[in-house]
Amino acid sequence: MSSEQNPATPSPAETTEITEISGPRPRRLTYAAALAGLEGLALLVGGGWLLVEGIVGDPDDRQSAVTGGITLIILALLPLLAARGLLARRSWSRGPAVITQIMALPVAYNLLQADSAAIPAGIALAVVAVAALILLINSETTRALGIRGPGRTQDGESRS
């Protein structure tokens, strides 16, 4: 390849995008990553507890307990990877983080409909999910991740 096809110096648009993404990480992005990580850890702990209970405990249905534990542990990977990506300011990480929050809302609703012992967990999960969604769709977070809206050029102007 010639130097004309592959320039050594980035164009002004590329430099602006690199500078914008490499600035200080907004607190909202850090908080969103922390909430996603917290959800991932909760799923990991819950899955581990179910798995151990299914193996060494005396559950009503051992196979369901083990399967549920393994499923929760695998599901924990989504918010944990999303949290890591958000901290590293990877634009792909916002999608899994948003999906995690959307999936958490029906779970929170079901916990709120259960007996009184699950109601505080449902309230906590709903608060965390809504707060994380607000942080994730915030324009400051979107800019920090380098995400442009549909029809936008690199410098943020609309295409005509």
Coordinates of N, CA and C in Angstrom, one line a residue:
M1 N 0.8 -1.2 0.0 CA 0.0 0.0 0.0 C 0.9 1.2 0.0
S2 N 0.4 2.2 -0.7 CA 1.2 3.5 -0.7 C 0.8 4.3 0.5
S3 N 1.6 5.3 0.8 CA 1.3 6.2 1.9 C 0.0 7.0 1.7
E4 N -0.4 7.2 0.4 CA -1.6 7.9 0.1 C -2.8 7.1 0.5
Q5 N -2.8 5.8 0.3 CA -3.9 4.9 0.7 C -4.0 4.7 2.2
N6 N -2.9 4.7 2.9 CA -2.9 4.5 4.3 C -2.0 5.6 5.0
P7 N -2.6 6.8 5.2 CA -1.9 7.9 5.8 C -1.4 7.6 7.2
A8 N -0.2 8.1 7.6 CA 0.4 7.8 8.9 C -0.3 8.7 10.0
T9 N -0.7 9.9 9.6 CA -1.3 10.8 10.5 C -2.9 10.7 10.4
P10 N -3.6 10.7 11.5 CA -5.0 10.7 11.4 C -5.6 12.0 10.9
S11 N -6.8 11.9 10.3 CA -7.5 13.1 9.8 C -8.0 13.9 11.0
P12 N -8.3 15.2 10.8 CA -8.8 16.0 11.9 C -10.0 15.4 12.5
A13 N -10.9 14.8 11.7 CA -12.1 14.1 12.3 C -11.7 13.0 13.2
E14 N -10.7 12.2 12.8 CA -10.3 11.1 13.6 C -9.6 11.6 14.9
T15 N -8.8 12.6 14.8 CA -8.2 13.2 16.0 C -9.2 13.7 17.0
T16 N -10.2 14.4 16.5 CA -11.3 14.9 17.4 C -12.0 13.8 18.1
E17 N -12.3 12.7 17.4 CA -13.0 11.5 18.0 C -12.1 10.9 19.0
I18 N -10.8 10.7 18.7 CA -9.9 10.1 19.7 C -9.7 11.0 20.9
T19 N -9.6 12.3 20.8 CA -9.5 13.2 21.9 C -10.7 13.1 22.7
E20 N -11.9 13.1 22.1 CA -13.2 13.2 22.8 C -13.3 11.9 23.7
I21 N -13.0 10.8 23.1 CA -13.1 9.5 23.8 C -12.0 9.3 24.9
S22 N -10.8 9.9 24.7 CA -9.8 9.7 25.6 C -9.7 10.7 26.8
G23 N -10.7 11.6 26.9 CA -10.7 12.5 28.0 C -11.1 11.8 29.2
P24 N -11.3 12.6 30.3 CA -11.7 11.9 31.6 C -13.0 11.2 31.5
R25 N -13.1 10.1 32.1 CA -14.4 9.3 32.1 C -15.4 10.0 32.9
P26 N -16.6 10.3 32.4 CA -17.7 10.9 33.1 C -18.1 10.1 34.3
R27 N -18.5 10.7 35.4 CA -18.9 10.0 36.6 C -20.2 9.1 36.3
R28 N -21.0 9.6 35.4 CA -22.2 8.9 35.1 C -21.9 7.5 34.4
L29 N -20.9 7.5 33.6 CA -20.4 6.3 33.0 C -19.9 5.3 34.0
T30 N -19.1 5.9 35.0 CA -18.5 5.1 36.0 C -19.6 4.5 36.9
Y31 N -20.6 5.3 37.2 CA -21.8 4.9 38.0 C -22.6 3.8 37.3
A32 N -22.8 4.0 36.0 CA -23.5 2.9 35.2 C -22.7 1.6 35.2
A33 N -21.4 1.7 35.1 CA -20.6 0.5 35.1 C -20.7 -0.2 36.5
A34 N -20.6 0.6 37.5 CA -20.7 0.1 38.9 C -22.1 -0.6 39.1
L35 N -23.1 0.0 38.6 CA -24.5 -0.7 38.8 C -24.6 -2.0 38.0
A36 N -24.0 -2.0 36.8 CA -24.0 -3.2 36.0 C -23.2 -4.3 36.6
G37 N -22.0 -3.9 37.1 CA -21.2 -4.8 37.8 C -21.8 -5.4 39.1
L38 N -22.5 -4.5 39.8 CA -23.3 -4.9 41.0 C -24.3 -6.0 40.7
E39 N -25.1 -5.7 39.6 CA -26.1 -6.7 39.1 C -25.4 -8.0 38.7
G40 N -24.3 -7.9 38.1 CA -23.6 -9.1 37.7 C -23.1 -9.9 38.9
L41 N -22.6 -9.2 39.9 CA -22.1 -9.9 41.1 C -23.3 -10.5 41.8
A42 N -24.4 -9.9 41.9 CA -25.6 -10.4 42.5 C -26.1 -11.7 41.8
L43 N -26.0 -11.7 40.5 CA -26.4 -12.9 39.7 C -25.4 -14.0 40.0
L44 N -24.1 -13.7 40.1 CA -23.1 -14.7 40.3 C -23.2 -15.3 41.7
V45 N -23.5 -14.5 42.7 CA -23.7 -15.0 44.1 C -24.9 -15.8 44.2
G46 N -26.0 -15.3 43.6 CA -27.3 -16.1 43.6 C -27.2 -17.4 42.9
G47 N -26.5 -17.4 41.7 CA -26.3 -18.6 41.0 C -25.4 -19.6 41.8
G48 N -24.3 -19.1 42.4 CA -23.5 -19.9 43.2 C -24.2 -20.5 44.4
W49 N -25.1 -19.7 45.0 CA -25.8 -20.2 46.1 C -26.8 -21.3 45.7
L50 N -27.5 -21.1 44.6 CA -28.4 -22.1 44.1 C -27.7 -23.4 43.7
L51 N -26.5 -23.2 43.1 CA -25.8 -24.4 42.6 C -25.3 -25.2 43.8
V52 N -24.7 -24.5 44.8 CA -24.3 -25.2 46.1 C -25.5 -25.9 46.8
E53 N -26.6 -25.1 46.9 CA -27.8 -25.7 47.5 C -28.3 -26.9 46.8
G54 N -28.2 -26.9 45.4 CA -28.6 -28.0 44.6 C -27.7 -29.2 44.7
I55 N -26.4 -29.0 45.0 CA -25.5 -30.1 45.1 C -25.4 -30.7 46.5
V56 N -25.2 -29.8 47.5 CA -25.0 -30.3 48.8 C -26.2 -30.2 49.8
G57 N -27.2 -29.4 49.3 CA -28.4 -29.2 50.2 C -29.5 -30.3 49.9
D58 N -30.6 -29.9 50.4 CA -31.8 -30.8 50.2 C -32.9 -30.1 49.6
P59 N -32.7 -29.7 48.3 CA -33.8 -29.0 47.6 C -35.0 -29.9 47.2
D60 N -36.1 -29.2 46.9 CA -37.3 -30.0 46.4 C -37.0 -30.7 45.1
D61 N -36.3 -30.0 44.2 CA -35.9 -30.5 42.9 C -34.4 -30.2 42.7
R62 N -33.6 -31.2 42.9 CA -32.1 -31.0 42.7 C -31.7 -30.6 41.3
Q63 N -32.3 -31.2 40.3 CA -31.9 -30.9 38.9 C -32.3 -29.4 38.6
S64 N -33.4 -29.0 39.1 CA -33.8 -27.6 38.8 C -32.9 -26.6 39.5
A65 N -32.5 -26.9 40.7 CA -31.6 -26.0 41.5 C -30.3 -25.9 40.8
V66 N -29.7 -27.0 40.4 CA -28.4 -27.0 39.7 C -28.5 -26.3 38.4
T67 N -29.6 -26.6 37.6 CA -29.8 -25.9 36.3 C -29.9 -24.4 36.5
G68 N -30.8 -24.0 37.5 CA -31.0 -22.6 37.8 C -29.7 -21.9 38.2
G69 N -28.9 -22.6 39.0 CA -27.6 -22.0 39.5 C -26.7 -21.8 38.3
I70 N -26.5 -22.8 37.5 CA -25.6 -22.7 36.3 C -26.1 -21.5 35.4
T71 N -27.5 -21.5 35.2 CA -28.0 -20.5 34.3 C -27.7 -19.1 34.8
L72 N -27.9 -18.9 36.1 CA -27.6 -17.5 36.7 C -26.2 -17.2 36.6
I73 N -25.3 -18.1 36.8 CA -23.9 -17.9 36.7 C -23.5 -17.5 35.3
I74 N -24.1 -18.1 34.3 CA -23.8 -17.8 32.9 C -24.4 -16.4 32.6
L75 N -25.7 -16.1 33.1 CA -26.3 -14.8 32.8 C -25.5 -13.7 33.5
A76 N -24.8 -14.0 34.5 CA -24.0 -13.0 35.2 C -22.9 -12.4 34.3
L77 N -22.5 -13.2 33.3 CA -21.4 -12.7 32.4 C -21.8 -11.5 31.6
L78 N -23.1 -11.4 31.2 CA -23.5 -10.3 30.4 C -23.3 -8.9 31.1
P79 N -23.9 -8.7 32.3 CA -23.6 -7.4 33.0 C -22.2 -7.2 33.4
L80 N -21.5 -8.3 33.8 CA -20.1 -8.2 34.2 C -19.2 -7.7 33.0
L81 N -19.4 -8.3 31.8 CA -18.7 -7.9 30.6 C -19.1 -6.5 30.2
A82 N -20.3 -6.2 30.3 CA -20.8 -4.8 30.0 C -20.2 -3.8 30.9
A83 N -20.1 -4.1 32.2 CA -19.5 -3.2 33.2 C -18.0 -3.0 32.8
R84 N -17.3 -4.0 32.5 CA -15.9 -3.9 32.1 C -15.7 -3.1 30.9
G85 N -16.6 -3.3 29.9 CA -16.6 -2.5 28.7 C -16.9 -1.0 28.9
L86 N -17.8 -0.8 29.8 CA -18.2 0.6 30.1 C -17.0 1.3 30.7
L87 N -16.3 0.6 31.7 CA -15.1 1.2 32.3 C -14.0 1.5 31.3
A88 N -13.9 0.6 30.3 CA -12.9 0.8 29.3 C -13.4 1.7 28.1
R89 N -14.6 2.2 28.2 CA -15.2 3.1 27.3 C -15.3 2.5 25.9
R90 N -15.8 1.3 25.9 CA -16.1 0.6 24.6 C -17.5 0.8 24.2
S91 N -17.8 1.3 23.0 CA -19.1 1.6 22.6 C -20.1 0.4 22.6
W92 N -19.5 -0.8 22.3 CA -20.4 -2.0 22.2 C -21.0 -2.3 23.6
S93 N -20.4 -1.9 24.7 CA -20.8 -2.3 26.0 C -22.2 -1.7 26.4
R94 N -22.6 -0.6 25.8 CA -23.8 0.0 26.2 C -25.0 -0.9 25.9
G95 N -25.0 -1.6 24.8 CA -26.1 -2.5 24.4 C -26.4 -3.5 25.4
P96 N -25.4 -4.4 25.8 CA -25.6 -5.4 26.8 C -26.0 -4.8 28.1
A97 N -25.5 -3.6 28.5 CA -25.9 -3.0 29.7 C -27.3 -2.6 29.7
V98 N -27.8 -2.0 28.6 CA -29.2 -1.6 28.5 C -30.1 -2.9 28.5
I99 N -29.7 -3.9 27.8 CA -30.5 -5.1 27.8 C -30.6 -5.7 29.2
T100 N -29.5 -5.7 29.9 CA -29.6 -6.2 31.3 C -30.6 -5.5 32.1
Q101 N -30.6 -4.1 32.0 CA -31.6 -3.3 32.8 C -33.0 -3.6 32.4
I102 N -33.2 -3.8 31.1 CA -34.6 -4.0 30.6 C -35.0 -5.4 31.1
M103 N -34.1 -6.4 31.1 CA -34.5 -7.7 31.6 C -34.7 -7.7 33.1
A104 N -34.1 -6.8 33.8 CA -34.2 -6.7 35.3 C -35.6 -6.2 35.7
L105 N -36.2 -5.4 34.9 CA -37.5 -4.7 35.3 C -38.6 -5.8 35.5
P106 N -38.8 -6.7 34.6 CA -39.9 -7.7 34.9 C -39.5 -8.6 36.1
V107 N -38.2 -8.9 36.3 CA -37.8 -9.6 37.4 C -38.2 -8.9 38.7
A108 N -37.9 -7.6 38.7 CA -38.2 -6.7 39.9 C -39.8 -6.7 40.1
Y109 N -40.5 -6.6 39.0 CA -42.0 -6.6 39.2 C -42.5 -8.0 39.8
N110 N -41.9 -9.1 39.3 CA -42.3 -10.4 39.9 C -41.9 -10.5 41.4
L111 N -40.8 -9.9 41.7 CA -40.4 -9.9 43.1 C -41.3 -9.1 44.0
L112 N -41.8 -8.0 43.4 CA -42.7 -7.2 44.1 C -44.1 -7.9 44.3
Q113 N -44.4 -8.8 43.4 CA -45.7 -9.5 43.5 C -45.6 -10.7 44.4
A114 N -44.4 -11.1 44.9 CA -44.2 -12.3 45.7 C -44.5 -12.0 47.2
D115 N -44.1 -12.9 48.0 CA -44.4 -12.7 49.4 C -43.5 -11.6 50.0
S116 N -43.8 -11.2 51.2 CA -43.1 -10.0 51.8 C -41.6 -10.1 51.9
A117 N -41.0 -11.3 51.9 CA -39.6 -11.4 52.0 C -38.9 -10.9 50.7
A118 N -39.5 -11.0 49.6 CA -38.9 -10.6 48.3 C -39.2 -9.2 47.9
I119 N -40.1 -8.5 48.6 CA -40.4 -7.2 48.2 C -39.3 -6.2 48.3
P120 N -38.5 -6.2 49.4 CA -37.3 -5.3 49.4 C -36.3 -5.6 48.3
A121 N -36.1 -6.8 47.9 CA -35.2 -7.2 46.8 C -35.8 -6.6 45.5
G122 N -37.1 -6.7 45.3 CA -37.8 -6.2 44.1 C -37.6 -4.6 44.0
I123 N -37.8 -4.0 45.2 CA -37.6 -2.5 45.2 C -36.2 -2.1 44.8
A124 N -35.2 -2.8 45.4 CA -33.8 -2.5 45.2 C -33.5 -2.8 43.7
L125 N -33.9 -3.9 43.2 CA -33.6 -4.2 41.8 C -34.3 -3.2 40.8
A126 N -35.5 -2.8 41.1 CA -36.2 -1.8 40.3 C -35.4 -0.4 40.3
V127 N -35.0 0.0 41.5 CA -34.3 1.3 41.6 C -33.0 1.2 40.8
V128 N -32.2 0.1 41.0 CA -30.9 0.0 40.3 C -31.1 -0.1 38.8
A129 N -32.1 -0.8 38.3 CA -32.4 -0.9 36.9 C -32.8 0.4 36.3
V130 N -33.7 1.1 36.9 CA -34.1 2.4 36.4 C -32.9 3.4 36.4
A131 N -32.2 3.5 37.5 CA -31.1 4.4 37.6 C -30.0 4.1 36.6
A132 N -29.7 2.8 36.4 CA -28.7 2.4 35.4 C -29.2 2.8 34.0
L133 N -30.5 2.6 33.7 CA -31.0 3.0 32.4 C -30.9 4.5 32.1
I134 N -31.2 5.3 33.1 CA -31.1 6.7 33.0 C -29.6 7.1 32.8
L135 N -28.7 6.5 33.5 CA -27.3 6.8 33.3 C -26.8 6.4 31.9
L136 N -27.3 5.2 31.4 CA -26.8 4.7 30.2 C -27.3 5.5 28.9
I137 N -28.5 6.1 29.0 CA -29.1 6.8 27.9 C -28.7 8.3 27.9
N138 N -28.0 8.7 29.0 CA -27.6 10.1 29.1 C -26.7 10.5 28.0
S139 N -26.8 11.7 27.5 CA -26.0 12.2 26.4 C -24.5 12.3 26.7
E140 N -24.2 12.6 28.0 CA -22.8 12.6 28.4 C -22.2 11.2 28.3
T141 N -22.9 10.2 28.7 CA -22.5 8.8 28.6 C -22.3 8.4 27.1
T142 N -23.3 8.8 26.3 CA -23.2 8.4 24.9 C -22.0 9.1 24.2
R143 N -21.8 10.3 24.5 CA -20.6 11.0 24.0 C -19.3 10.3 24.4
A144 N -19.2 10.0 25.7 CA -18.0 9.4 26.3 C -17.7 8.1 25.6
L145 N -18.8 7.4 25.2 CA -18.6 6.1 24.5 C -18.4 6.2 23.0
G146 N -18.5 7.4 22.5 CA -18.3 7.7 21.1 C -19.4 7.2 20.2
I147 N -20.6 7.1 20.8 CA -21.8 6.7 20.1 C -22.5 7.9 19.4
R148 N -22.7 7.8 18.1 CA -23.4 8.8 17.4 C -24.8 8.4 17.1
G149 N -25.7 9.3 17.1 CA -27.1 8.9 16.7 C -27.2 8.6 15.2
P150 N -28.4 8.0 14.8 CA -28.5 7.7 13.4 C -28.5 9.0 12.6
G151 N -27.9 8.9 11.4 CA -27.8 10.0 10.5 C -26.8 11.1 10.9
R152 N -26.0 10.8 11.9 CA -25.0 11.8 12.3 C -23.6 11.5 11.8
T153 N -22.9 12.6 11.4 CA -21.5 12.4 11.0 C -20.6 12.3 12.2
Q154 N -19.3 12.2 12.0 CA -18.4 12.1 13.1 C -18.3 13.3 13.9
D155 N -18.5 14.5 13.3 CA -18.5 15.7 14.1 C -19.9 16.1 14.6
G156 N -20.8 15.2 14.6 CA -22.1 15.4 15.3 C -23.2 16.1 14.5
E157 N -22.8 16.6 13.2 CA -23.8 17.3 12.4 C -24.7 16.3 11.7
S158 N -25.9 16.7 11.5 CA -26.9 15.8 10.8 C -26.5 15.8 9.3
R159 N -26.8 14.7 8.6 CA -26.6 14.6 7.2 C -27.8 15.1 6.5
S160 N -27.6 15.8 5.4 CA -28.8 16.3 4.6 C -29.1 15.4 3.5

